[in-house]
Amino acid sequence: MAASGATGPHLIDRMPACRGRLSADAPLAPVTWFRVGGPAEVMFRPADADDLAEFLAQLPAEVPVTVIGVASNLLVRDGGIPGVTIRLGRGFTGIAAEGDTVTVGAAALDLNVATVARDAGIAGLEFLSGIPGTIGGALRMNGGAYGRETADVLVSAQAVGRDGRRLAFDHAGMGFTYRHAAAPADCIFTGATLRGEPGNPLEIARRMAEISSKRADSQPIRSRTGGSTFKNPDGHKAWELIDKAGCRGLSIGDAQVSEKHCNFLINQGAASAADLEALGEEVRRRVFETSGVTLEWEIKRVGIPAGDTQ
């Protein structure tokens, strides 16, 4: 990465003062679900939203910023991520239920939010238990599962802009569409308020158990995977198009299209990010060739290929 070198100064030397944690050349493969990818040139874990805002306000504008959550729907390329990678931690995991609403930090796990809502007798958030990620990712991608999506329950969201300004979005301001939010791409979500409806905790728990069982039966959840690889095109299911294109079980190196659910890619052990991305592109090519439909990646791909410099 051009911003740092073995003999020259490292980007971390240009970082603003902060209360959180800064680290240079932080390994990312161990934290991604695929277990692949190069390091973050600089990793920043802010202490809280104020720390994040102050850091971004002072960070030179030319330094690129990438945000990751629990990396459950993320493919980090083998050359790593140039610039600053921000990962929200403990200061952003709060969950508080009151009435029929739940106020949450962006780093709160979706499953934990559903569990707190269940215990408080708030129905309508059970679908979150089927999304293996954080609220920040759900906001950015309008995450959904089992018939519901984030747009159905969001009241408001808070964020910090790339320039350090504090931002607030109501439901309309998020501009939700299928697996997408129109909020500025460079803002970093810090929290949200979600609304459900009064419900019986036992009925809510039963619904969550059904979701958990369906996931275990239909998805390769015990494999090194990254969740749904492609968005469902209008009028189609991605997995059906992939299956009809003969891609179930297709492999490149140790990267494989799951036999169990063919909209999932799997690292069978020694796959590189390049293998996984190449496999995904081959699937897209074959699906277009057989159906005329262009699949759109749902997994977020970040960073640079091995050997590239910026």
Short mmCIF file of C-alpha atoms in Angstrom, two decimals:
data_model
loop_
_atom_site.label_atom_id
_atom_site.label_comp_id
_atom_site.label_asym_id
_atom_site.label_seq_id
_atom_site.Cartn_x
_atom_site.Cartn_y
_atom_site.Cartn_z
CA MET A 1 0.00 0.00 0.00
CA ALA A 2 1.52 3.25 -1.10
CA ALA A 3 0.54 5.19 2.00
CA SER A 4 3.12 3.27 4.02
CA GLY A 5 6.24 1.31 3.29
CA ALA A 6 8.89 -0.82 4.87
CA THR A 7 11.39 2.07 5.00
CA GLY A 8 9.11 5.09 4.97
CA PRO A 9 6.66 6.53 7.49
CA HIS A 10 3.48 4.63 8.19
CA LEU A 11 0.01 6.11 7.80
CA ILE A 12 -0.59 5.55 11.49
CA ASP A 13 1.91 8.34 12.20
CA ARG A 14 -0.53 10.82 10.63
CA MET A 15 -3.53 9.78 12.71
CA PRO A 16 -5.33 12.32 14.94
CA ALA A 17 -5.34 11.91 18.69
CA CYS A 18 -8.18 9.70 19.94
CA ARG A 19 -9.48 7.91 23.03
CA GLY A 20 -10.06 4.68 21.17
CA ARG A 21 -7.53 2.16 19.83
CA LEU A 22 -5.34 2.58 16.76
CA SER A 23 -3.29 -0.26 15.29
CA ALA A 24 -1.10 -0.57 12.21
CA ASP A 25 -1.34 -3.40 9.66
CA ALA A 26 -4.12 -5.09 11.62
CA PRO A 27 -4.94 -8.63 10.40
CA LEU A 28 -8.49 -8.86 9.05
CA ALA A 29 -8.74 -12.48 7.89
CA PRO A 30 -9.25 -13.76 11.47
CA VAL A 31 -12.30 -11.52 11.96
CA THR A 32 -14.04 -12.19 8.64
CA TRP A 33 -16.44 -15.10 8.28
CA PHE A 34 -14.64 -16.20 5.10
CA ARG A 35 -11.30 -16.16 6.99
CA VAL A 36 -9.55 -14.51 4.02
CA GLY A 37 -8.11 -11.13 3.15
CA GLY A 38 -5.14 -8.87 3.80
CA PRO A 39 -4.61 -6.42 6.68
CA ALA A 40 -6.06 -3.02 7.43
CA GLU A 41 -3.37 -0.39 6.91
CA VAL A 42 -4.72 1.32 10.04
CA MET A 43 -7.49 0.00 12.27
CA PHE A 44 -9.43 2.44 14.46
CA ARG A 45 -11.78 1.30 17.19
CA PRO A 46 -13.47 4.44 18.54
CA ALA A 47 -14.40 4.64 22.20
CA ASP A 48 -17.81 6.17 21.49
CA ALA A 49 -19.65 8.39 19.00
CA ASP A 50 -17.93 11.56 20.24
CA ASP A 51 -14.52 9.95 19.76
CA LEU A 52 -15.50 8.86 16.26
CA ALA A 53 -16.75 12.35 15.33
CA GLU A 54 -13.65 14.10 16.66
CA PHE A 55 -11.33 11.65 14.90
CA LEU A 56 -13.06 12.02 11.52
CA ALA A 57 -13.17 15.81 11.82
CA GLN A 58 -9.36 15.84 12.08
CA LEU A 59 -8.56 12.98 9.68
CA PRO A 60 -7.03 14.31 6.42
CA ALA A 61 -9.70 14.30 3.72
CA GLU A 62 -7.54 12.30 1.30
CA VAL A 63 -7.30 9.29 3.63
CA PRO A 64 -9.87 6.66 2.60
CA VAL A 65 -12.19 5.28 5.27
CA THR A 66 -13.77 1.82 5.29
CA VAL A 67 -16.24 0.59 7.90
CA ILE A 68 -16.61 -3.06 8.89
CA GLY A 69 -18.89 -4.74 11.42
CA VAL A 70 -18.60 -8.40 12.32
CA ALA A 71 -17.64 -9.03 8.68
CA SER A 72 -20.37 -11.64 8.14
CA ASN A 73 -21.26 -10.34 4.67
CA LEU A 74 -17.84 -9.02 3.68
CA LEU A 75 -15.06 -10.14 1.35
CA VAL A 76 -11.73 -8.44 2.09
CA ARG A 77 -9.39 -8.72 -0.88
CA ASP A 78 -5.95 -10.26 -0.43
CA GLY A 79 -4.02 -6.97 -0.63
CA GLY A 80 -5.86 -5.61 2.38
CA ILE A 81 -7.61 -2.28 2.94
CA PRO A 82 -5.68 0.96 2.38
CA GLY A 83 -6.37 3.94 4.63
CA VAL A 84 -8.31 3.71 7.86
CA THR A 85 -10.64 0.81 8.64
CA ILE A 86 -13.14 1.62 11.38
CA ARG A 87 -14.70 -1.08 13.49
CA LEU A 88 -17.24 -0.08 16.11
CA GLY A 89 -16.96 -1.95 19.38
CA ARG A 90 -18.19 -1.98 22.96
CA GLY A 91 -19.20 1.68 23.02
CA PHE A 92 -21.78 0.99 20.31
CA THR A 93 -23.40 -2.24 21.53
CA GLY A 94 -26.07 -0.88 23.88
CA ILE A 95 -29.66 -2.15 23.60
CA ALA A 96 -32.55 -0.64 25.58
CA ALA A 97 -36.25 -1.52 25.26
CA GLU A 98 -39.03 0.86 26.25
CA GLY A 99 -42.70 0.50 25.33
CA ASP A 100 -42.77 -0.87 21.79
CA THR A 101 -39.38 0.57 20.77
CA VAL A 102 -35.79 -0.61 21.08
CA THR A 103 -32.88 1.85 21.02
CA VAL A 104 -29.69 0.19 19.81
CA GLY A 105 -26.06 0.88 19.03
CA ALA A 106 -24.82 0.17 15.53
CA ALA A 107 -22.44 -2.55 16.75
CA ALA A 108 -25.21 -4.46 18.52
CA LEU A 109 -25.65 -7.93 17.05
CA ASP A 110 -28.98 -8.38 15.25
CA LEU A 111 -29.61 -11.56 17.25
CA ASN A 112 -29.05 -9.72 20.54
CA VAL A 113 -31.52 -7.00 19.53
CA ALA A 114 -34.16 -9.63 18.72
CA THR A 115 -33.48 -11.32 22.06
CA VAL A 116 -33.89 -8.11 24.09
CA ALA A 117 -37.10 -7.33 22.18
CA ARG A 118 -38.39 -10.84 22.94
CA ASP A 119 -37.70 -10.48 26.64
CA ALA A 120 -39.48 -7.11 26.65
CA GLY A 121 -42.54 -8.51 24.86
CA ILE A 122 -41.90 -6.55 21.66
CA ALA A 123 -42.93 -8.49 18.56
CA GLY A 124 -41.97 -7.79 14.96
CA LEU A 125 -38.19 -7.86 15.35
CA GLU A 126 -37.84 -11.64 15.29
CA PHE A 127 -36.51 -11.55 11.72
CA LEU A 128 -33.33 -9.91 13.00
CA SER A 129 -32.41 -13.20 14.67
CA GLY A 130 -31.98 -14.66 11.17
CA ILE A 131 -29.45 -12.01 10.06
CA PRO A 132 -25.88 -12.81 11.15
CA GLY A 133 -24.60 -9.26 11.48
CA THR A 134 -24.91 -5.96 13.30
CA ILE A 135 -27.49 -3.19 13.24
CA GLY A 136 -25.06 -0.95 11.36
CA GLY A 137 -24.96 -3.43 8.50
CA ALA A 138 -28.72 -3.87 8.61
CA LEU A 139 -29.13 -0.09 8.25
CA ARG A 140 -26.66 0.19 5.40
CA MET A 141 -28.10 -2.76 3.43
CA ASN A 142 -31.73 -2.64 4.56
CA GLY A 143 -31.04 -6.11 5.89
CA GLY A 144 -33.93 -8.54 5.88
CA ALA A 145 -34.92 -12.16 6.27
CA TYR A 146 -38.00 -14.34 6.57
CA GLY A 147 -40.46 -11.84 5.13
CA ARG A 148 -39.37 -8.64 6.87
CA GLU A 149 -36.63 -6.05 6.49
CA THR A 150 -35.10 -3.17 8.43
CA ALA A 151 -37.29 -0.63 6.61
CA ASP A 152 -40.34 -2.24 8.23
CA VAL A 153 -39.20 -1.41 11.77
CA LEU A 154 -36.92 1.63 11.60
CA VAL A 155 -37.99 4.84 13.34
CA SER A 156 -34.73 6.81 13.10
CA ALA A 157 -30.98 6.39 12.79
CA GLN A 158 -27.93 8.32 13.91
CA ALA A 159 -24.62 8.59 12.09
CA VAL A 160 -21.36 10.52 11.80
CA GLY A 161 -20.34 11.99 8.45
CA ARG A 162 -16.87 11.65 6.93
CA ASP A 163 -16.22 15.24 8.03
CA GLY A 164 -17.16 14.47 11.63
CA ARG A 165 -20.62 16.05 11.59
CA ARG A 166 -23.33 14.30 13.59
CA LEU A 167 -26.23 13.24 11.38
CA ALA A 168 -29.78 12.06 12.04
CA PHE A 169 -32.15 10.31 9.65
CA ASP A 170 -35.85 9.69 9.94
CA HIS A 171 -37.40 6.77 8.07
CA ALA A 172 -37.94 8.75 4.86
CA GLY A 173 -34.41 10.12 5.01
CA MET A 174 -32.93 6.64 4.86
CA GLY A 175 -34.33 6.12 1.36
CA PHE A 176 -34.72 2.38 1.77
CA THR A 177 -35.05 0.12 -1.25
CA TYR A 178 -34.33 -3.60 -1.60
CA ARG A 179 -31.04 -4.32 0.22
CA HIS A 180 -30.03 -0.66 0.01
CA ALA A 181 -30.24 2.63 1.88
CA ALA A 182 -29.82 5.99 0.13
CA ALA A 183 -28.16 7.63 3.14
CA PRO A 184 -24.73 9.03 2.17
CA ALA A 185 -22.32 6.18 1.46
CA ASP A 186 -19.56 7.77 3.55
CA CYS A 187 -21.59 8.24 6.74
CA ILE A 188 -21.02 5.80 9.60
CA PHE A 189 -24.13 4.67 11.46
CA THR A 190 -23.79 4.80 15.22
CA GLY A 191 -27.27 3.81 16.42
CA ALA A 192 -30.97 3.53 15.69
CA THR A 193 -34.44 3.30 17.16
CA LEU A 194 -36.62 0.40 16.02
CA ARG A 195 -40.33 -0.10 16.62
CA GLY A 196 -42.24 -3.34 17.02
CA GLU A 197 -45.60 -4.06 18.61
CA PRO A 198 -46.76 -5.61 21.88
CA GLY A 199 -46.44 -9.38 21.85
CA ASN A 200 -46.26 -12.49 23.97
CA PRO A 201 -42.64 -13.38 24.79
CA LEU A 202 -43.40 -17.11 24.41
CA GLU A 203 -44.88 -16.59 20.92
CA ILE A 204 -41.93 -14.39 19.96
CA ALA A 205 -39.50 -17.05 21.24
CA ARG A 206 -41.34 -19.70 19.22
CA ARG A 207 -40.99 -17.63 16.06
CA MET A 208 -37.28 -17.08 16.70
CA ALA A 209 -36.79 -20.81 17.21
CA GLU A 210 -38.49 -21.47 13.85
CA ILE A 211 -36.16 -19.01 12.15
CA SER A 212 -33.12 -20.61 13.76
CA SER A 213 -34.25 -24.06 12.65
CA LYS A 214 -34.91 -22.92 9.07
CA ARG A 215 -31.45 -21.33 8.87
CA ALA A 216 -29.75 -24.47 10.13
CA ASP A 217 -31.70 -26.65 7.69
CA SER A 218 -31.22 -24.54 4.58
CA GLN A 219 -27.92 -22.65 4.96
CA PRO A 220 -24.28 -23.75 5.43
CA ILE A 221 -24.04 -21.84 8.71
CA ARG A 222 -21.20 -23.98 10.08
CA SER A 223 -18.97 -23.31 7.07
CA ARG A 224 -16.61 -20.43 6.32
CA THR A 225 -19.09 -18.43 4.33
CA GLY A 226 -20.25 -14.85 3.86
CA GLY A 227 -24.01 -15.09 3.81
CA SER A 228 -26.13 -14.53 0.71
CA THR A 229 -23.75 -13.79 -2.15
CA PHE A 230 -26.12 -12.17 -4.64
CA LYS A 231 -29.28 -10.10 -4.36
CA ASN A 232 -32.51 -11.62 -5.61
CA PRO A 233 -33.23 -10.02 -9.01
CA ASP A 234 -36.76 -8.75 -9.70
CA GLY A 235 -39.05 -11.71 -10.21
CA HIS A 236 -36.36 -14.30 -9.51
CA LYS A 237 -34.58 -16.08 -6.69
CA ALA A 238 -30.82 -15.93 -7.04
CA TRP A 239 -30.30 -19.49 -5.84
CA GLU A 240 -32.68 -20.88 -8.46
CA LEU A 241 -30.89 -19.05 -11.27
CA ILE A 242 -27.54 -20.30 -9.97
CA ASP A 243 -28.83 -23.86 -9.72
CA LYS A 244 -30.31 -23.78 -13.23
CA ALA A 245 -26.96 -22.52 -14.54
CA GLY A 246 -25.34 -25.70 -13.20
CA CYS A 247 -23.26 -23.93 -10.57
CA ARG A 248 -24.19 -25.92 -7.47
CA GLY A 249 -20.90 -27.31 -6.11
CA LEU A 250 -18.78 -25.38 -8.65
CA SER A 251 -15.23 -24.77 -7.37
CA ILE A 252 -12.18 -22.63 -8.00
CA GLY A 253 -9.37 -23.82 -5.79
CA ASP A 254 -10.81 -24.17 -2.29
CA ALA A 255 -13.65 -21.76 -3.06
CA GLN A 256 -16.92 -23.58 -3.67
CA VAL A 257 -20.56 -22.81 -4.38
CA SER A 258 -22.41 -24.44 -1.48
CA GLU A 259 -24.12 -27.73 -2.23
CA LYS A 260 -26.63 -26.95 0.52
CA HIS A 261 -27.65 -23.46 -0.65
CA CYS A 262 -26.12 -22.30 -3.91
CA ASN A 263 -26.38 -18.58 -3.17
CA PHE A 264 -23.62 -19.13 -0.61
CA LEU A 265 -19.91 -19.34 -1.34
CA ILE A 266 -17.70 -21.40 0.96
CA ASN A 267 -14.02 -21.35 1.83
CA GLN A 268 -13.24 -25.05 2.17
CA GLY A 269 -9.95 -24.30 3.87
CA ALA A 270 -7.26 -22.66 1.78
CA ALA A 271 -9.24 -20.38 -0.56
CA SER A 272 -7.99 -16.86 -1.17
CA ALA A 273 -10.23 -13.83 -1.54
CA ALA A 274 -9.26 -13.85 -5.22
CA ASP A 275 -10.54 -17.44 -5.54
CA LEU A 276 -13.87 -16.52 -3.94
CA GLU A 277 -14.34 -13.39 -6.02
CA ALA A 278 -13.39 -15.22 -9.23
CA LEU A 279 -15.88 -17.95 -8.40
CA GLY A 280 -18.60 -15.37 -7.82
CA GLU A 281 -17.85 -13.74 -11.16
CA GLU A 282 -17.95 -17.12 -12.92
CA VAL A 283 -21.35 -17.77 -11.36
CA ARG A 284 -22.55 -14.36 -12.61
CA ARG A 285 -21.24 -15.16 -16.11
CA ARG A 286 -22.97 -18.54 -16.26
CA VAL A 287 -26.25 -17.20 -14.91
CA PHE A 288 -26.27 -14.42 -17.50
CA GLU A 289 -25.41 -16.91 -20.23
CA THR A 290 -28.28 -19.24 -19.32
CA SER A 291 -30.97 -16.77 -18.21
CA GLY A 292 -30.03 -13.29 -19.42
CA VAL A 293 -30.18 -12.08 -15.81
CA THR A 294 -27.25 -10.15 -14.35
CA LEU A 295 -26.77 -11.02 -10.69
CA GLU A 296 -25.74 -8.17 -8.40
CA TRP A 297 -23.35 -8.83 -5.53
CA GLU A 298 -24.94 -8.63 -2.08
CA ILE A 299 -21.66 -9.40 -0.33
CA LYS A 300 -19.61 -6.23 0.05
CA ARG A 301 -16.15 -6.53 -1.48
CA VAL A 302 -13.50 -4.17 -0.12
CA GLY A 303 -9.77 -3.61 -0.37
CA ILE A 304 -7.27 -4.25 -3.14
CA PRO A 305 -5.98 -7.44 -4.80
CA ALA A 306 -2.65 -8.89 -3.68
CA GLY A 307 0.27 -7.02 -5.23
CA ASP A 308 -1.71 -3.86 -5.98
CA THR A 309 -0.54 -0.51 -4.60
CA GLN A 310 -2.38 2.75 -4.17
#
